Amino acid sequence: MSLLARLPSWLRRAAPLLSAEQQARLLALPAPAAPSDQSLRRQRWVVVDTETTGLNLSRDCLLSIGAVVIEDGAIDLGAGFERTLQYSSNKTAPSVLIHGLSPSALAAGSEPKEALLEFLEFVGDSPLLAFHAWFDQHMLGKALKENLGYKSAHRWLDVADIAPMLFPDQVGRLAGLDNWVEHFALHVEERHHASADALVTAELCMILFSHARRQSIDSPVLLEDRLNQWRRHQQAPSV
């Protein structure tokens, strides 16, 4: 008897039921690319933001995804992604003031499997950027597993770490996305809206990439290496 069969029924999670067409689309997805030594300008990046029912990693769930592309050293305004996932529960009502998604908007959203498949196809093999990426990565990963049985291996870089690494004088003073947006006088159409937040994060990334090149960090692999070094330094005990 398999280990899964020995588990009590309440601990077993059934595999998501996918159509043959959905399974074929999953199989056709490209493998995520390894960090590249090409110029930061040449790399295709996908900048992501999500809206969720709350901030509890285990209890809350994904409601919407916004993403924009940085490619050839510019934000591609014609290549954006936005999906609200269909969600019929009225449990989201208390969090409407945060994410701005009404119950009617959620009820009219995209079927989650289709929305998530379309997101994966939009991302392709590109690395992902997000502000506080650990949160978006976790919430998207949970939704992908629950709806598609899929575990993403895409690389994520956290803009909330890249910014203070490149601007060490601002460490401790500028912490949130709003702080950096105000510092660089960026314009935000609407905060706590996935697409608008992804766009302003991409604008911040353009400033950061320009500053990185001035510090001789001009490839994704160099950026990731320097970021890992910076994190180790931040975590090292002070003497």
PDB file of N, CA, C and O in Angstrom, residues 16-49:
ATOM      1  N   PRO A  16      -5.499  18.068  -9.211  1.00  0.00           N
ATOM      2  CA  PRO A  16      -6.449  18.896  -9.958  1.00  0.00           C
ATOM      3  C   PRO A  16      -6.888  18.194 -11.250  1.00  0.00           C
ATOM      4  O   PRO A  16      -6.084  17.524 -11.912  1.00  0.00           O
ATOM      5  N   LEU A  17      -8.148  18.318 -11.588  1.00  0.00           N
ATOM      6  CA  LEU A  17      -8.677  17.700 -12.791  1.00  0.00           C
ATOM      7  C   LEU A  17      -8.493  18.663 -13.954  1.00  0.00           C
ATOM      8  O   LEU A  17      -9.109  19.738 -13.994  1.00  0.00           O
ATOM      9  N   LEU A  18      -7.626  18.314 -14.887  1.00  0.00           N
ATOM     10  CA  LEU A  18      -7.334  19.154 -16.041  1.00  0.00           C
ATOM     11  C   LEU A  18      -7.818  18.476 -17.312  1.00  0.00           C
ATOM     12  O   LEU A  18      -7.780  17.249 -17.444  1.00  0.00           O
ATOM     13  N   SER A  19      -8.245  19.281 -18.266  1.00  0.00           N
ATOM     14  CA  SER A  19      -8.623  18.742 -19.572  1.00  0.00           C
ATOM     15  C   SER A  19      -7.364  18.340 -20.328  1.00  0.00           C
ATOM     16  O   SER A  19      -6.245  18.727 -19.968  1.00  0.00           O
ATOM     17  N   ALA A  20      -7.543  17.566 -21.387  1.00  0.00           N
ATOM     18  CA  ALA A  20      -6.401  17.157 -22.213  1.00  0.00           C
ATOM     19  C   ALA A  20      -5.700  18.381 -22.797  1.00  0.00           C
ATOM     20  O   ALA A  20      -4.465  18.433 -22.892  1.00  0.00           O
ATOM     21  N   GLU A  21      -6.492  19.387 -23.168  1.00  0.00           N
ATOM     22  CA  GLU A  21      -5.912  20.608 -23.737  1.00  0.00           C
ATOM     23  C   GLU A  21      -5.089  21.359 -22.695  1.00  0.00           C
ATOM     24  O   GLU A  21      -4.001  21.858 -22.983  1.00  0.00           O
ATOM     25  N   GLN A  22      -5.572  21.410 -21.461  1.00  0.00           N
ATOM     26  CA  GLN A  22      -4.831  22.084 -20.398  1.00  0.00           C
ATOM     27  C   GLN A  22      -3.549  21.329 -20.061  1.00  0.00           C
ATOM     28  O   GLN A  22      -2.496  21.948 -19.843  1.00  0.00           O
ATOM     29  N   GLN A  23      -3.616  19.999 -20.029  1.00  0.00           N
ATOM     30  CA  GLN A  23      -2.412  19.212 -19.779  1.00  0.00           C
ATOM     31  C   GLN A  23      -1.379  19.430 -20.871  1.00  0.00           C
ATOM     32  O   GLN A  23      -0.174  19.548 -20.602  1.00  0.00           O
ATOM     33  N   ALA A  24      -1.835  19.498 -22.115  1.00  0.00           N
ATOM     34  CA  ALA A  24      -0.916  19.718 -23.228  1.00  0.00           C
ATOM     35  C   ALA A  24      -0.249  21.086 -23.128  1.00  0.00           C
ATOM     36  O   ALA A  24       0.948  21.239 -23.418  1.00  0.00           O
ATOM     37  N   ARG A  25      -0.997  22.081 -22.696  1.00  0.00           N
ATOM     38  CA  ARG A  25      -0.423  23.429 -22.541  1.00  0.00           C
ATOM     39  C   ARG A  25       0.622  23.453 -21.434  1.00  0.00           C
ATOM     40  O   ARG A  25       1.653  24.128 -21.552  1.00  0.00           O
ATOM     41  N   LEU A  26       0.356  22.730 -20.355  1.00  0.00           N
ATOM     42  CA  LEU A  26       1.357  22.638 -19.287  1.00  0.00           C
ATOM     43  C   LEU A  26       2.637  21.990 -19.792  1.00  0.00           C
ATOM     44  O   LEU A  26       3.747  22.460 -19.506  1.00  0.00           O
ATOM     45  N   LEU A  27       2.491  20.916 -20.546  1.00  0.00           N
ATOM     46  CA  LEU A  27       3.660  20.206 -21.058  1.00  0.00           C
ATOM     47  C   LEU A  27       4.449  21.042 -22.064  1.00  0.00           C
ATOM     48  O   LEU A  27       5.651  20.851 -22.227  1.00  0.00           O
ATOM     49  N   ALA A  28       3.765  21.962 -22.730  1.00  0.00           N
ATOM     50  CA  ALA A  28       4.420  22.781 -23.752  1.00  0.00           C
ATOM     51  C   ALA A  28       5.163  23.978 -23.167  1.00  0.00           C
ATOM     52  O   ALA A  28       5.879  24.676 -23.894  1.00  0.00           O
ATOM     53  N   LEU A  29       5.012  24.214 -21.857  1.00  0.00           N
ATOM     54  CA  LEU A  29       5.683  25.370 -21.249  1.00  0.00           C
ATOM     55  C   LEU A  29       7.196  25.189 -21.305  1.00  0.00           C
ATOM     56  O   LEU A  29       7.714  24.093 -21.052  1.00  0.00           O
ATOM     57  N   PRO A  30       7.944  26.256 -21.612  1.00  0.00           N
ATOM     58  CA  PRO A  30       9.404  26.139 -21.647  1.00  0.00           C
ATOM     59  C   PRO A  30       9.975  26.031 -20.240  1.00  0.00           C
ATOM     60  O   PRO A  30       9.383  26.515 -19.269  1.00  0.00           O
ATOM     61  N   ALA A  31      11.124  25.395 -20.138  1.00  0.00           N
ATOM     62  CA  ALA A  31      11.810  25.331 -18.848  1.00  0.00           C
ATOM     63  C   ALA A  31      12.340  26.711 -18.493  1.00  0.00           C
ATOM     64  O   ALA A  31      12.800  27.452 -19.366  1.00  0.00           O
ATOM     65  N   PRO A  32      12.244  27.112 -17.228  1.00  0.00           N
ATOM     66  CA  PRO A  32      12.766  28.421 -16.830  1.00  0.00           C
ATOM     67  C   PRO A  32      14.248  28.549 -17.158  1.00  0.00           C
ATOM     68  O   PRO A  32      15.022  27.600 -17.000  1.00  0.00           O
ATOM     69  N   ALA A  33      14.645  29.713 -17.618  1.00  0.00           N
ATOM     70  CA  ALA A  33      16.030  29.946 -18.012  1.00  0.00           C
ATOM     71  C   ALA A  33      16.921  30.131 -16.791  1.00  0.00           C
ATOM     72  O   ALA A  33      16.485  30.664 -15.762  1.00  0.00           O
ATOM     73  N   ALA A  34      18.170  29.695 -16.915  1.00  0.00           N
ATOM     74  CA  ALA A  34      19.166  29.942 -15.875  1.00  0.00           C
ATOM     75  C   ALA A  34      19.605  31.399 -15.945  1.00  0.00           C
ATOM     76  O   ALA A  34      19.407  32.073 -16.964  1.00  0.00           O
ATOM     77  N   PRO A  35      20.191  31.930 -14.853  1.00  0.00           N
ATOM     78  CA  PRO A  35      20.669  33.309 -14.901  1.00  0.00           C
ATOM     79  C   PRO A  35      21.617  33.527 -16.072  1.00  0.00           C
ATOM     80  O   PRO A  35      22.507  32.723 -16.332  1.00  0.00           O
ATOM     81  N   SER A  36      21.410  34.610 -16.779  1.00  0.00           N
ATOM     82  CA  SER A  36      22.148  34.877 -18.005  1.00  0.00           C
ATOM     83  C   SER A  36      23.296  35.850 -17.746  1.00  0.00           C
ATOM     84  O   SER A  36      23.245  36.676 -16.833  1.00  0.00           O
ATOM     85  N   ASP A  37      24.350  35.749 -18.601  1.00  0.00           N
ATOM     86  CA  ASP A  37      25.443  36.716 -18.525  1.00  0.00           C
ATOM     87  C   ASP A  37      25.312  37.797 -19.586  1.00  0.00           C
ATOM     88  O   ASP A  37      26.226  38.585 -19.801  1.00  0.00           O
ATOM     89  N   GLN A  38      24.156  37.831 -20.268  1.00  0.00           N
ATOM     90  CA  GLN A  38      23.924  38.899 -21.222  1.00  0.00           C
ATOM     91  C   GLN A  38      23.605  40.198 -20.477  1.00  0.00           C
ATOM     92  O   GLN A  38      23.391  40.202 -19.266  1.00  0.00           O
ATOM     93  N   SER A  39      23.593  41.294 -21.206  1.00  0.00           N
ATOM     94  CA  SER A  39      23.333  42.591 -20.595  1.00  0.00           C
ATOM     95  C   SER A  39      21.960  42.625 -19.929  1.00  0.00           C
ATOM     96  O   SER A  39      21.009  41.978 -20.384  1.00  0.00           O
ATOM     97  N   LEU A  40      21.859  43.419 -18.857  1.00  0.00           N
ATOM     98  CA  LEU A  40      20.559  43.631 -18.222  1.00  0.00           C
ATOM     99  C   LEU A  40      19.555  44.174 -19.228  1.00  0.00           C
ATOM    100  O   LEU A  40      18.357  43.895 -19.150  1.00  0.00           O
ATOM    101  N   ARG A  41      20.027  44.981 -20.177  1.00  0.00           N
ATOM    102  CA  ARG A  41      19.139  45.567 -21.178  1.00  0.00           C
ATOM    103  C   ARG A  41      18.528  44.511 -22.087  1.00  0.00           C
ATOM    104  O   ARG A  41      17.406  44.663 -22.568  1.00  0.00           O
ATOM    105  N   ARG A  42      19.253  43.448 -22.347  1.00  0.00           N
ATOM    106  CA  ARG A  42      18.785  42.432 -23.306  1.00  0.00           C
ATOM    107  C   ARG A  42      17.869  41.396 -22.659  1.00  0.00           C
ATOM    108  O   ARG A  42      17.125  40.710 -23.356  1.00  0.00           O
ATOM    109  N   GLN A  43      17.946  41.271 -21.349  1.00  0.00           N
ATOM    110  CA  GLN A  43      17.135  40.271 -20.658  1.00  0.00           C
ATOM    111  C   GLN A  43      15.658  40.644 -20.681  1.00  0.00           C
ATOM    112  O   GLN A  43      15.295  41.793 -20.454  1.00  0.00           O
ATOM    113  N   ARG A  44      14.814  39.660 -20.941  1.00  0.00           N
ATOM    114  CA  ARG A  44      13.372  39.845 -20.787  1.00  0.00           C
ATOM    115  C   ARG A  44      13.017  39.522 -19.339  1.00  0.00           C
ATOM    116  O   ARG A  44      13.283  38.423 -18.855  1.00  0.00           O
ATOM    117  N   TRP A  45      12.426  40.499 -18.652  1.00  0.00           N
ATOM    118  CA  TRP A  45      11.985  40.333 -17.274  1.00  0.00           C
ATOM    119  C   TRP A  45      10.467  40.440 -17.224  1.00  0.00           C
ATOM    120  O   TRP A  45       9.875  41.201 -17.973  1.00  0.00           O
ATOM    121  N   VAL A  46       9.857  39.710 -16.293  1.00  0.00           N
ATOM    122  CA  VAL A  46       8.432  39.866 -16.031  1.00  0.00           C
ATOM    123  C   VAL A  46       8.275  40.377 -14.607  1.00  0.00           C
ATOM    124  O   VAL A  46       8.734  39.734 -13.653  1.00  0.00           O
ATOM    125  N   VAL A  47       7.683  41.564 -14.479  1.00  0.00           N
ATOM    126  CA  VAL A  47       7.474  42.187 -13.173  1.00  0.00           C
ATOM    127  C   VAL A  47       6.049  41.871 -12.726  1.00  0.00           C
ATOM    128  O   VAL A  47       5.087  42.128 -13.467  1.00  0.00           O
ATOM    129  N   VAL A  48       5.913  41.329 -11.529  1.00  0.00           N
ATOM    130  CA  VAL A  48       4.639  40.758 -11.075  1.00  0.00           C
ATOM    131  C   VAL A  48       4.155  41.439  -9.795  1.00  0.00           C
ATOM    132  O   VAL A  48       4.950  41.820  -8.942  1.00  0.00           O
ATOM    133  N   ASP A  49       2.848  41.574  -9.691  1.00  0.00           N
ATOM    134  CA  ASP A  49       2.228  41.949  -8.429  1.00  0.00           C
ATOM    135  C   ASP A  49       0.933  41.150  -8.300  1.00  0.00           C
ATOM    136  O   ASP A  49       0.286  40.841  -9.304  1.00  0.00           O
TER     137      ASP A  49
END
